[in-house]
Amino acid sequence: MVTFAPLGSESPHTSQWQLLGINLPRGRQHDGFMGNDERMRAQPWVDAATPPTPSSDLRAERGVGGYRRTTSFRTRRSQLSAAQQRTWERLWPEIGYVATSGHNPEAPAEPLDTHAWFGRDAPLVLEIGCGTGTSTLAMAKSEPDVDVIAIEVYRRGLAQLLSGIDREGVTNIRLIRGDAVDVLDQLIAPGSLSGVRVFFPDPWPKARHHKRRLLQPETVATIADRLRPGGVLHAATDHSGYAEQIAEVGDAEPRLTRLDAQADTVISIVRPVTKYEGKAHVAGSAVTEFLWESGPERTRP
C-alpha cells in the first residue's frame, strides 16, 4: 500500500531528510532504498505490433552482440503470471512500446508523437526506471492533467504496472521497455518534457562499476536538452556515494539550476512512500533528493 507522508510530520530521522543540506518537509522527502522493487536503471524504440516474448530478456531479444555500450541495468529473466500475461496481451499494443538499442535502420527518424499516443496535449513527464510502478501509478493518479511515460527494462515490473493501470482505470500513463539513454536520444524531442524523474537508480557501489551509473554528465546533459524551460529534474537515491556524484554532475550542467525544496514547480515533487522505503526508514537509511530546474545556460565561472 502506498501512503503519502503528511507535511510537517515529525520523525526521529527528520535530520536525514535533506536536499543536500536543505531540510525537506515530509511528503517531499522520504527514507528508502532500492530493495526488490525491480527498479531499473535505463530504457529505448518500439513497435507495438511486436511485443517481446514472455520468457526472454532484452539482450536475448536483440540477439548476439547485445548492447553497443555499457548499460546501467542488470540482465534479468522473469516469467509473468497467467493473469499478467493476459493483461499484457490486451493493453500493451495500445499503451506500450519496446525500444531498440543502438542504430536500428527500422527505428523511426522522428521522436514519439505524444499527442497522438495520449490523445491530447498536456505537460509530459518521463520517469526513468519505474520498477513495479508503485510511485508511477500514485503520482499519475494525483496529477490527471499530466501525461507520464514510464521507462523500465524489466518486463515483469512493467506487467505489474500494467495491472495497476487496468485495476485503477488510469489513462495518463504510457510505457516503454528498454534503455533510457536510447529513449532520450531517439524518442524524446528537445524541449518537450516538463519533468524527468529518476528515483533510486542502481548505485553500482563498487568503484569499478561506477561507469555503469545512469546519471553521468552525458546523460544529464541530454536530460537538460529534453526539458522545456522551467522543467524539473527530480532525482532520489539512498546511496551516499551516488548522492555525491549526482550532486556534482547536476550542479555542473550549465542549463540546470538547483531548486529550493519549497520552490514552486510545474509538476508535483511529492513522492509517495513505498513499502520498500518504509523498511529502509525503520532501518535508519537516509534518502537524499535533488531538484533542478531547466533554464538558460549559465556562464561557467
PDB file of C-alpha atoms in Angstrom:
ATOM      1  CA  MET A   1       0.000   0.000   0.000  1.00  0.00           C
ATOM      2  CA  VAL A   2       1.251   3.450  -0.867  1.00  0.00           C
ATOM      3  CA  THR A   3       0.957   6.269   1.657  1.00  0.00           C
ATOM      4  CA  PHE A   4       1.757   9.937   1.298  1.00  0.00           C
ATOM      5  CA  ALA A   5       3.549  11.346   4.302  1.00  0.00           C
ATOM      6  CA  PRO A   6       1.765  14.420   5.698  1.00  0.00           C
ATOM      7  CA  LEU A   7       3.575  17.734   5.549  1.00  0.00           C
ATOM      8  CA  GLY A   8       5.081  18.852   8.804  1.00  0.00           C
ATOM      9  CA  SER A   9       5.081  15.439  10.499  1.00  0.00           C
ATOM     10  CA  GLU A  10       7.928  14.653  12.876  1.00  0.00           C
ATOM     11  CA  SER A  11      10.282  11.706  12.781  1.00  0.00           C
ATOM     12  CA  PRO A  12      13.468  10.653  14.577  1.00  0.00           C
ATOM     13  CA  HIS A  13      15.055  10.607  11.140  1.00  0.00           C
ATOM     14  CA  THR A  14      13.985  14.128  10.186  1.00  0.00           C
ATOM     15  CA  SER A  15      17.595  15.256  10.190  1.00  0.00           C
ATOM     16  CA  GLN A  16      18.320  12.723   7.477  1.00  0.00           C
ATOM     17  CA  TRP A  17      15.708  14.133   5.127  1.00  0.00           C
ATOM     18  CA  GLN A  18      17.656  16.665   3.204  1.00  0.00           C
ATOM     19  CA  LEU A  19      18.130  18.154  -0.212  1.00  0.00           C
ATOM     20  CA  LEU A  20      21.883  18.409   0.119  1.00  0.00           C
ATOM     21  CA  GLY A  21      21.657  20.500   3.250  1.00  0.00           C
ATOM     22  CA  ILE A  22      18.139  21.835   2.699  1.00  0.00           C
ATOM     23  CA  ASN A  23      15.587  20.280   5.039  1.00  0.00           C
ATOM     24  CA  LEU A  24      12.560  18.850   3.296  1.00  0.00           C
ATOM     25  CA  PRO A  25       9.119  18.526   4.876  1.00  0.00           C
ATOM     26  CA  ARG A  26       7.801  15.050   4.916  1.00  0.00           C
ATOM     27  CA  GLY A  27       5.852  14.298   1.765  1.00  0.00           C
ATOM     28  CA  ARG A  28       8.667  15.818  -0.312  1.00  0.00           C
ATOM     29  CA  GLN A  29      11.389  13.616   1.098  1.00  0.00           C
ATOM     30  CA  HIS A  30      11.412  10.095   2.351  1.00  0.00           C
ATOM     31  CA  ASP A  31      13.761   7.409   3.591  1.00  0.00           C
ATOM     32  CA  GLY A  32      14.016   4.401   1.341  1.00  0.00           C
ATOM     33  CA  PHE A  33      16.127   2.067  -0.664  1.00  0.00           C
ATOM     34  CA  MET A  34      16.011   0.263  -3.926  1.00  0.00           C
ATOM     35  CA  GLY A  35      15.148  -3.096  -2.391  1.00  0.00           C
ATOM     36  CA  ASN A  36      13.492  -5.732  -4.523  1.00  0.00           C
ATOM     37  CA  ASP A  37      11.407  -3.096  -6.229  1.00  0.00           C
ATOM     38  CA  GLU A  38      12.903  -4.194  -9.585  1.00  0.00           C
ATOM     39  CA  ARG A  39      13.772  -0.575 -10.253  1.00  0.00           C
ATOM     40  CA  MET A  40      15.672  -0.483 -13.442  1.00  0.00           C
ATOM     41  CA  ARG A  41      18.195   1.942 -14.429  1.00  0.00           C
ATOM     42  CA  ALA A  42      17.648   2.815 -18.047  1.00  0.00           C
ATOM     43  CA  GLN A  43      15.498   2.212 -21.206  1.00  0.00           C
ATOM     44  CA  PRO A  44      14.544   2.696 -25.503  1.00  0.00           C
ATOM     45  CA  TRP A  45      12.248   2.295 -29.965  1.00  0.00           C
ATOM     46  CA  VAL A  46       9.219   0.446 -30.256  1.00  0.00           C
ATOM     47  CA  ASP A  47       6.957  -1.469 -32.465  1.00  0.00           C
ATOM     48  CA  ALA A  48       3.709  -2.120 -30.663  1.00  0.00           C
ATOM     49  CA  ALA A  49       2.933  -4.932 -33.078  1.00  0.00           C
ATOM     50  CA  THR A  50       5.979  -6.918 -31.966  1.00  0.00           C
ATOM     51  CA  PRO A  51       5.901  -7.221 -28.172  1.00  0.00           C
ATOM     52  CA  PRO A  52       8.708  -9.212 -26.540  1.00  0.00           C
ATOM     53  CA  THR A  53       8.313 -12.892 -25.868  1.00  0.00           C
ATOM     54  CA  PRO A  54       7.292 -13.735 -22.303  1.00  0.00           C
ATOM     55  CA  SER A  55      10.401 -15.657 -21.267  1.00  0.00           C
ATOM     56  CA  SER A  56      13.153 -13.625 -22.885  1.00  0.00           C
ATOM     57  CA  ASP A  57      15.065 -10.607 -21.629  1.00  0.00           C
ATOM     58  CA  LEU A  58      16.072  -7.638 -23.748  1.00  0.00           C
ATOM     59  CA  ARG A  59      19.526  -8.961 -24.502  1.00  0.00           C
ATOM     60  CA  ALA A  60      18.146 -12.269 -25.772  1.00  0.00           C
ATOM     61  CA  GLU A  61      15.560 -10.459 -27.908  1.00  0.00           C
ATOM     62  CA  ARG A  62      18.257  -8.388 -29.572  1.00  0.00           C
ATOM     63  CA  GLY A  63      20.346 -11.387 -30.433  1.00  0.00           C
ATOM     64  CA  VAL A  64      24.087 -11.895 -30.480  1.00  0.00           C
ATOM     65  CA  GLY A  65      26.122  -8.808 -29.786  1.00  0.00           C
ATOM     66  CA  GLY A  66      23.871  -7.299 -27.119  1.00  0.00           C
ATOM     67  CA  TYR A  67      24.247  -3.603 -26.408  1.00  0.00           C
ATOM     68  CA  ARG A  68      26.625  -1.212 -28.098  1.00  0.00           C
ATOM     69  CA  ARG A  69      27.772   0.386 -24.828  1.00  0.00           C
ATOM     70  CA  THR A  70      27.940  -0.031 -21.082  1.00  0.00           C
ATOM     71  CA  THR A  71      24.428  -0.050 -19.641  1.00  0.00           C
ATOM     72  CA  SER A  72      23.173   0.916 -16.205  1.00  0.00           C
ATOM     73  CA  PHE A  73      20.965  -2.123 -15.688  1.00  0.00           C
ATOM     74  CA  ARG A  74      21.469  -5.795 -14.997  1.00  0.00           C
ATOM     75  CA  THR A  75      20.310  -8.651 -17.192  1.00  0.00           C
ATOM     76  CA  ARG A  76      17.354 -10.447 -15.617  1.00  0.00           C
ATOM     77  CA  ARG A  77      14.788 -13.013 -16.719  1.00  0.00           C
ATOM     78  CA  SER A  78      11.323 -13.363 -15.272  1.00  0.00           C
ATOM     79  CA  GLN A  79       8.050 -15.055 -16.041  1.00  0.00           C
ATOM     80  CA  LEU A  80       4.634 -13.420 -15.959  1.00  0.00           C
ATOM     81  CA  SER A  81       1.686 -14.976 -14.239  1.00  0.00           C
ATOM     82  CA  ALA A  82      -1.207 -16.071 -16.435  1.00  0.00           C
ATOM     83  CA  ALA A  83      -3.233 -13.039 -15.370  1.00  0.00           C
ATOM     84  CA  GLN A  84      -0.335 -10.684 -16.059  1.00  0.00           C
ATOM     85  CA  GLN A  85       0.180 -12.237 -19.467  1.00  0.00           C
ATOM     86  CA  ARG A  86      -3.485 -11.732 -20.369  1.00  0.00           C
ATOM     87  CA  THR A  87      -3.346  -8.097 -19.247  1.00  0.00           C
ATOM     88  CA  TRP A  88      -0.130  -7.600 -21.201  1.00  0.00           C
ATOM     89  CA  GLU A  89      -1.611  -9.004 -24.392  1.00  0.00           C
ATOM     90  CA  ARG A  90      -4.699  -6.824 -24.020  1.00  0.00           C
ATOM     91  CA  LEU A  91      -3.114  -3.485 -23.063  1.00  0.00           C
ATOM     92  CA  TRP A  92       0.474  -3.453 -24.289  1.00  0.00           C
ATOM     93  CA  PRO A  93      -0.270  -2.879 -28.005  1.00  0.00           C
ATOM     94  CA  GLU A  94      -2.118   0.320 -27.069  1.00  0.00           C
ATOM     95  CA  ILE A  95      -0.021   1.866 -24.301  1.00  0.00           C
ATOM     96  CA  GLY A  96       3.361   0.128 -24.570  1.00  0.00           C
ATOM     97  CA  TYR A  97       6.429   0.312 -26.803  1.00  0.00           C
ATOM     98  CA  VAL A  98       9.577  -1.798 -26.955  1.00  0.00           C
ATOM     99  CA  ALA A  99      12.614   0.366 -27.622  1.00  0.00           C
ATOM    100  CA  THR A 100      15.571  -0.960 -29.541  1.00  0.00           C
ATOM    101  CA  SER A 101      19.180  -0.275 -28.659  1.00  0.00           C
ATOM    102  CA  GLY A 102      21.769   1.153 -30.984  1.00  0.00           C
ATOM    103  CA  HIS A 103      21.472   2.300 -34.576  1.00  0.00           C
ATOM    104  CA  ASN A 104      18.458   0.500 -35.941  1.00  0.00           C
ATOM    105  CA  PRO A 105      17.597   1.253 -39.583  1.00  0.00           C
ATOM    106  CA  GLU A 106      13.987   0.370 -38.826  1.00  0.00           C
ATOM    107  CA  ALA A 107      13.732   2.845 -35.946  1.00  0.00           C
ATOM    108  CA  PRO A 108      11.690   5.962 -36.718  1.00  0.00           C
ATOM    109  CA  ALA A 109      13.523   9.095 -37.738  1.00  0.00           C
ATOM    110  CA  GLU A 110      11.186  11.302 -35.679  1.00  0.00           C
ATOM    111  CA  PRO A 111      10.569  11.456 -31.924  1.00  0.00           C
ATOM    112  CA  LEU A 112       7.440   9.970 -30.435  1.00  0.00           C
ATOM    113  CA  ASP A 113       4.194  11.724 -31.312  1.00  0.00           C
ATOM    114  CA  THR A 114       2.990  12.003 -27.736  1.00  0.00           C
ATOM    115  CA  HIS A 115      -0.080  13.997 -28.787  1.00  0.00           C
ATOM    116  CA  ALA A 116      -1.281  11.039 -30.838  1.00  0.00           C
ATOM    117  CA  TRP A 117      -0.231   8.470 -28.219  1.00  0.00           C
ATOM    118  CA  PHE A 118      -2.076  10.152 -25.341  1.00  0.00           C
ATOM    119  CA  GLY A 119      -4.785  11.718 -27.467  1.00  0.00           C
ATOM    120  CA  ARG A 120      -4.163  15.195 -26.029  1.00  0.00           C
ATOM    121  CA  ASP A 121      -1.568  17.905 -25.370  1.00  0.00           C
ATOM    122  CA  ALA A 122      -0.529  18.011 -21.725  1.00  0.00           C
ATOM    123  CA  PRO A 123       2.620  18.508 -19.629  1.00  0.00           C
ATOM    124  CA  LEU A 124       4.821  15.468 -20.193  1.00  0.00           C
ATOM    125  CA  VAL A 125       6.896  13.676 -17.564  1.00  0.00           C
ATOM    126  CA  LEU A 126       9.445  10.936 -18.214  1.00  0.00           C
ATOM    127  CA  GLU A 127      10.101   8.531 -15.345  1.00  0.00           C
ATOM    128  CA  ILE A 128      13.299   6.548 -15.761  1.00  0.00           C
ATOM    129  CA  GLY A 129      13.307   3.198 -14.013  1.00  0.00           C
ATOM    130  CA  CYS A 130       9.723   2.860 -12.834  1.00  0.00           C
ATOM    131  CA  GLY A 131      10.276  -0.586 -11.296  1.00  0.00           C
ATOM    132  CA  THR A 132       6.918  -2.126 -10.477  1.00  0.00           C
ATOM    133  CA  GLY A 133       5.275   1.265 -10.855  1.00  0.00           C
ATOM    134  CA  THR A 134       4.099   1.961  -7.311  1.00  0.00           C
ATOM    135  CA  SER A 135       5.250   5.594  -7.365  1.00  0.00           C
ATOM    136  CA  THR A 136       4.380   5.980 -11.047  1.00  0.00           C
ATOM    137  CA  LEU A 137       0.759   4.976 -10.523  1.00  0.00           C
ATOM    138  CA  ALA A 138       0.265   7.053  -7.375  1.00  0.00           C
ATOM    139  CA  MET A 139       1.794  10.216  -8.831  1.00  0.00           C
ATOM    140  CA  ALA A 140      -0.079   9.884 -12.128  1.00  0.00           C
ATOM    141  CA  LYS A 141      -3.361   9.483 -10.247  1.00  0.00           C
ATOM    142  CA  SER A 142      -2.601  12.622  -8.227  1.00  0.00           C
ATOM    143  CA  GLU A 143      -1.946  14.638 -11.419  1.00  0.00           C
ATOM    144  CA  PRO A 144      -4.528  13.582 -14.019  1.00  0.00           C
ATOM    145  CA  ASP A 145      -3.679  16.613 -16.169  1.00  0.00           C
ATOM    146  CA  VAL A 146      -0.062  15.447 -16.575  1.00  0.00           C
ATOM    147  CA  ASP A 147       0.973  12.688 -19.002  1.00  0.00           C
ATOM    148  CA  VAL A 148       3.601  10.202 -17.811  1.00  0.00           C
ATOM    149  CA  ILE A 149       5.888   7.967 -19.852  1.00  0.00           C
ATOM    150  CA  ALA A 150       7.418   5.291 -17.636  1.00  0.00           C
ATOM    151  CA  ILE A 151      10.589   3.551 -18.804  1.00  0.00           C
ATOM    152  CA  GLU A 152      11.704   0.187 -17.471  1.00  0.00           C
ATOM    153  CA  VAL A 153      13.912  -2.663 -18.643  1.00  0.00           C
ATOM    154  CA  TYR A 154      12.246  -5.484 -16.758  1.00  0.00           C
ATOM    155  CA  ARG A 155       9.087  -6.893 -18.247  1.00  0.00           C
ATOM    156  CA  ARG A 156       7.694  -8.214 -15.002  1.00  0.00           C
ATOM    157  CA  GLY A 157       7.813  -4.769 -13.422  1.00  0.00           C
ATOM    158  CA  LEU A 158       6.012  -3.290 -16.417  1.00  0.00           C
ATOM    159  CA  ALA A 159       3.433  -6.092 -16.221  1.00  0.00           C
ATOM    160  CA  GLN A 160       2.736  -5.201 -12.592  1.00  0.00           C
ATOM    161  CA  LEU A 161       2.310  -1.557 -13.536  1.00  0.00           C
ATOM    162  CA  LEU A 162       0.016  -2.544 -16.401  1.00  0.00           C
ATOM    163  CA  SER A 163      -2.127  -4.495 -13.956  1.00  0.00           C
ATOM    164  CA  GLY A 164      -2.316  -1.444 -11.688  1.00  0.00           C
ATOM    165  CA  ILE A 165      -3.264   0.814 -14.595  1.00  0.00           C
ATOM    166  CA  ASP A 166      -6.011  -1.625 -15.547  1.00  0.00           C
ATOM    167  CA  ARG A 167      -7.260  -2.030 -11.979  1.00  0.00           C
ATOM    168  CA  GLU A 168      -7.283   1.703 -11.184  1.00  0.00           C
ATOM    169  CA  GLY A 169      -8.538   2.876 -14.573  1.00  0.00           C
ATOM    170  CA  VAL A 170      -5.632   5.309 -15.011  1.00  0.00           C
ATOM    171  CA  THR A 171      -5.426   6.810 -18.504  1.00  0.00           C
ATOM    172  CA  ASN A 172      -2.410   9.151 -18.369  1.00  0.00           C
ATOM    173  CA  ILE A 173       0.443   6.600 -18.303  1.00  0.00           C
ATOM    174  CA  ARG A 174       2.307   5.082 -21.247  1.00  0.00           C
ATOM    175  CA  LEU A 175       5.124   2.533 -21.013  1.00  0.00           C
ATOM    176  CA  ILE A 176       8.419   1.986 -22.814  1.00  0.00           C
ATOM    177  CA  ARG A 177      10.566  -1.085 -22.325  1.00  0.00           C
ATOM    178  CA  GLY A 178      14.242  -0.534 -22.988  1.00  0.00           C
ATOM    179  CA  ASP A 179      17.286   1.602 -22.238  1.00  0.00           C
ATOM    180  CA  ALA A 180      16.548   5.136 -21.006  1.00  0.00           C
ATOM    181  CA  VAL A 181      19.599   6.595 -22.715  1.00  0.00           C
ATOM    182  CA  ASP A 182      18.344   5.315 -26.056  1.00  0.00           C
ATOM    183  CA  VAL A 183      14.846   6.640 -25.342  1.00  0.00           C
ATOM    184  CA  LEU A 184      16.218  10.085 -24.582  1.00  0.00           C
ATOM    185  CA  ASP A 185      18.448  10.014 -27.669  1.00  0.00           C
ATOM    186  CA  GLN A 186      15.942   8.636 -30.158  1.00  0.00           C
ATOM    187  CA  LEU A 187      12.379   9.201 -28.978  1.00  0.00           C
ATOM    188  CA  ILE A 188      12.147  12.388 -26.958  1.00  0.00           C
ATOM    189  CA  ALA A 189      12.152  15.758 -28.714  1.00  0.00           C
ATOM    190  CA  PRO A 190      14.278  18.608 -27.349  1.00  0.00           C
ATOM    191  CA  GLY A 191      12.364  20.954 -25.078  1.00  0.00           C
ATOM    192  CA  SER A 192       9.363  18.625 -24.822  1.00  0.00           C
ATOM    193  CA  LEU A 193       9.434  17.473 -21.179  1.00  0.00           C
ATOM    194  CA  SER A 194       8.038  19.218 -18.134  1.00  0.00           C
ATOM    195  CA  GLY A 195       9.825  16.798 -15.866  1.00  0.00           C
ATOM    196  CA  VAL A 196      12.209  13.866 -15.597  1.00  0.00           C
ATOM    197  CA  ARG A 197      12.062  11.589 -12.537  1.00  0.00           C
ATOM    198  CA  VAL A 198      14.881   9.242 -11.576  1.00  0.00           C
ATOM    199  CA  PHE A 199      14.060   7.536  -8.297  1.00  0.00           C
ATOM    200  CA  PHE A 200      16.610   5.156  -6.792  1.00  0.00           C
ATOM    201  CA  PRO A 201      18.696   4.245  -9.842  1.00  0.00           C
ATOM    202  CA  ASP A 202      21.061   1.333  -9.333  1.00  0.00           C
ATOM    203  CA  PRO A 203      24.005   2.788  -7.334  1.00  0.00           C
ATOM    204  CA  TRP A 204      26.582   0.315  -8.648  1.00  0.00           C
ATOM    205  CA  PRO A 205      28.548   0.743  -5.401  1.00  0.00           C
ATOM    206  CA  LYS A 206      31.824  -0.886  -6.437  1.00  0.00           C
ATOM    207  CA  ALA A 207      34.305   1.615  -7.851  1.00  0.00           C
ATOM    208  CA  ARG A 208      34.946  -0.452 -10.969  1.00  0.00           C
ATOM    209  CA  HIS A 209      31.224  -0.293 -11.750  1.00  0.00           C
ATOM    210  CA  HIS A 210      30.717   3.453 -11.336  1.00  0.00           C
ATOM    211  CA  LYS A 211      30.834   3.860 -15.116  1.00  0.00           C
ATOM    212  CA  ARG A 212      27.538   1.954 -15.207  1.00  0.00           C
ATOM    213  CA  ARG A 213      25.681   4.522 -13.149  1.00  0.00           C
ATOM    214  CA  LEU A 214      22.896   6.166 -15.114  1.00  0.00           C
ATOM    215  CA  LEU A 215      23.381   9.792 -14.084  1.00  0.00           C
ATOM    216  CA  GLN A 216      26.637  10.559 -15.858  1.00  0.00           C
ATOM    217  CA  PRO A 217      27.447  14.014 -17.314  1.00  0.00           C
ATOM    218  CA  GLU A 218      26.408  12.992 -20.839  1.00  0.00           C
ATOM    219  CA  THR A 219      23.016  11.672 -19.727  1.00  0.00           C
ATOM    220  CA  VAL A 220      22.289  14.688 -17.529  1.00  0.00           C
ATOM    221  CA  ALA A 221      23.193  16.958 -20.456  1.00  0.00           C
ATOM    222  CA  THR A 222      20.704  15.087 -22.644  1.00  0.00           C
ATOM    223  CA  ILE A 223      18.034  15.375 -19.959  1.00  0.00           C
ATOM    224  CA  ALA A 224      18.663  19.131 -19.756  1.00  0.00           C
ATOM    225  CA  ASP A 225      18.239  19.363 -23.529  1.00  0.00           C
ATOM    226  CA  ARG A 226      14.920  17.490 -23.436  1.00  0.00           C
ATOM    227  CA  LEU A 227      13.462  19.608 -20.625  1.00  0.00           C
ATOM    228  CA  ARG A 228      11.484  22.688 -21.569  1.00  0.00           C
ATOM    229  CA  PRO A 229      12.287  25.968 -19.792  1.00  0.00           C
ATOM    230  CA  GLY A 230      11.080  25.566 -16.228  1.00  0.00           C
ATOM    231  CA  GLY A 231      11.100  21.779 -16.494  1.00  0.00           C
ATOM    232  CA  VAL A 232      12.288  19.825 -13.471  1.00  0.00           C
ATOM    233  CA  LEU A 233      14.814  17.039 -12.943  1.00  0.00           C
ATOM    234  CA  HIS A 234      13.827  15.224  -9.742  1.00  0.00           C
ATOM    235  CA  ALA A 235      16.209  12.524  -8.529  1.00  0.00           C
ATOM    236  CA  ALA A 236      16.481  10.493  -5.344  1.00  0.00           C
ATOM    237  CA  THR A 237      18.981   7.975  -4.018  1.00  0.00           C
ATOM    238  CA  ASP A 238      19.639   6.186  -0.754  1.00  0.00           C
ATOM    239  CA  HIS A 239      23.337   5.650  -1.546  1.00  0.00           C
ATOM    240  CA  SER A 240      25.564   8.389  -0.110  1.00  0.00           C
ATOM    241  CA  GLY A 241      28.356   7.884  -2.643  1.00  0.00           C
ATOM    242  CA  TYR A 242      25.960   8.082  -5.571  1.00  0.00           C
ATOM    243  CA  ALA A 243      24.341  11.148  -3.991  1.00  0.00           C
ATOM    244  CA  GLU A 244      27.690  12.936  -4.106  1.00  0.00           C
ATOM    245  CA  GLN A 245      28.119  12.062  -7.773  1.00  0.00           C
ATOM    246  CA  ILE A 246      24.579  13.120  -8.684  1.00  0.00           C
ATOM    247  CA  ALA A 247      25.072  16.453  -6.913  1.00  0.00           C
ATOM    248  CA  GLU A 248      28.349  17.097  -8.692  1.00  0.00           C
ATOM    249  CA  VAL A 249      27.036  16.166 -12.129  1.00  0.00           C
ATOM    250  CA  GLY A 250      23.742  18.040 -11.786  1.00  0.00           C
ATOM    251  CA  ASP A 251      25.332  21.216 -10.473  1.00  0.00           C
ATOM    252  CA  ALA A 252      27.933  21.124 -13.250  1.00  0.00           C
ATOM    253  CA  GLU A 253      25.294  21.123 -16.008  1.00  0.00           C
ATOM    254  CA  PRO A 254      25.015  24.800 -17.071  1.00  0.00           C
ATOM    255  CA  ARG A 255      21.367  24.514 -18.153  1.00  0.00           C
ATOM    256  CA  LEU A 256      20.201  23.287 -14.727  1.00  0.00           C
ATOM    257  CA  THR A 257      19.754  25.350 -11.582  1.00  0.00           C
ATOM    258  CA  ARG A 258      19.320  23.800  -8.144  1.00  0.00           C
ATOM    259  CA  LEU A 259      15.874  24.398  -6.658  1.00  0.00           C
ATOM    260  CA  ASP A 260      14.958  25.066  -3.066  1.00  0.00           C
ATOM    261  CA  ALA A 261      12.761  22.357  -1.578  1.00  0.00           C
ATOM    262  CA  GLN A 262       9.902  24.849  -1.219  1.00  0.00           C
ATOM    263  CA  ALA A 263      10.087  26.180  -4.784  1.00  0.00           C
ATOM    264  CA  ASP A 264       7.002  26.164  -6.980  1.00  0.00           C
ATOM    265  CA  THR A 265       7.427  23.639  -9.769  1.00  0.00           C
ATOM    266  CA  VAL A 266       5.499  22.824 -12.925  1.00  0.00           C
ATOM    267  CA  ILE A 267       4.976  19.231 -11.761  1.00  0.00           C
ATOM    268  CA  SER A 268       4.456  17.687  -8.359  1.00  0.00           C
ATOM    269  CA  ILE A 269       7.565  16.772  -6.383  1.00  0.00           C
ATOM    270  CA  VAL A 270       5.585  14.978  -3.672  1.00  0.00           C
ATOM    271  CA  ARG A 271       6.817  11.420  -3.889  1.00  0.00           C
ATOM    272  CA  PRO A 272       4.872   8.570  -2.231  1.00  0.00           C
ATOM    273  CA  VAL A 273       6.491   6.265   0.282  1.00  0.00           C
ATOM    274  CA  THR A 274       6.674   2.683  -0.962  1.00  0.00           C
ATOM    275  CA  LYS A 275       6.807  -0.324   1.345  1.00  0.00           C
ATOM    276  CA  TYR A 276      10.477  -0.748   0.486  1.00  0.00           C
ATOM    277  CA  GLU A 277      11.226   2.782   1.606  1.00  0.00           C
ATOM    278  CA  GLY A 278       9.258   2.101   4.756  1.00  0.00           C
ATOM    279  CA  LYS A 279      11.600  -0.775   5.557  1.00  0.00           C
ATOM    280  CA  ALA A 280      14.578   1.472   4.969  1.00  0.00           C
ATOM    281  CA  HIS A 281      13.112   4.109   7.263  1.00  0.00           C
ATOM    282  CA  VAL A 282      12.848   1.545  10.036  1.00  0.00           C
ATOM    283  CA  ALA A 283      16.473   0.541   9.353  1.00  0.00           C
ATOM    284  CA  GLY A 284      17.584   4.180   9.600  1.00  0.00           C
ATOM    285  CA  SER A 285      18.653   4.583   5.975  1.00  0.00           C
ATOM    286  CA  ALA A 286      18.695   8.129   4.641  1.00  0.00           C
ATOM    287  CA  VAL A 287      17.465   9.321   1.256  1.00  0.00           C
ATOM    288  CA  THR A 288      18.813  12.389  -0.500  1.00  0.00           C
ATOM    289  CA  GLU A 289      16.594  14.090  -3.055  1.00  0.00           C
ATOM    290  CA  PHE A 290      17.641  16.548  -5.731  1.00  0.00           C
ATOM    291  CA  LEU A 291      15.686  19.146  -7.661  1.00  0.00           C
ATOM    292  CA  TRP A 292      16.966  21.106 -10.638  1.00  0.00           C
ATOM    293  CA  GLU A 293      15.118  23.450 -12.965  1.00  0.00           C
ATOM    294  CA  SER A 294      15.901  23.874 -16.634  1.00  0.00           C
ATOM    295  CA  GLY A 295      16.690  27.341 -17.899  1.00  0.00           C
ATOM    296  CA  PRO A 296      19.132  29.412 -19.951  1.00  0.00           C
ATOM    297  CA  GLU A 297      22.693  28.167 -19.943  1.00  0.00           C
ATOM    298  CA  ARG A 298      24.695  29.594 -17.075  1.00  0.00           C
ATOM    299  CA  THR A 299      28.045  31.220 -17.672  1.00  0.00           C
ATOM    300  CA  ARG A 300      30.723  29.000 -16.263  1.00  0.00           C
ATOM    301  CA  PRO A 301      32.938  30.636 -13.635  1.00  0.00           C
TER     302      PRO A 301
END
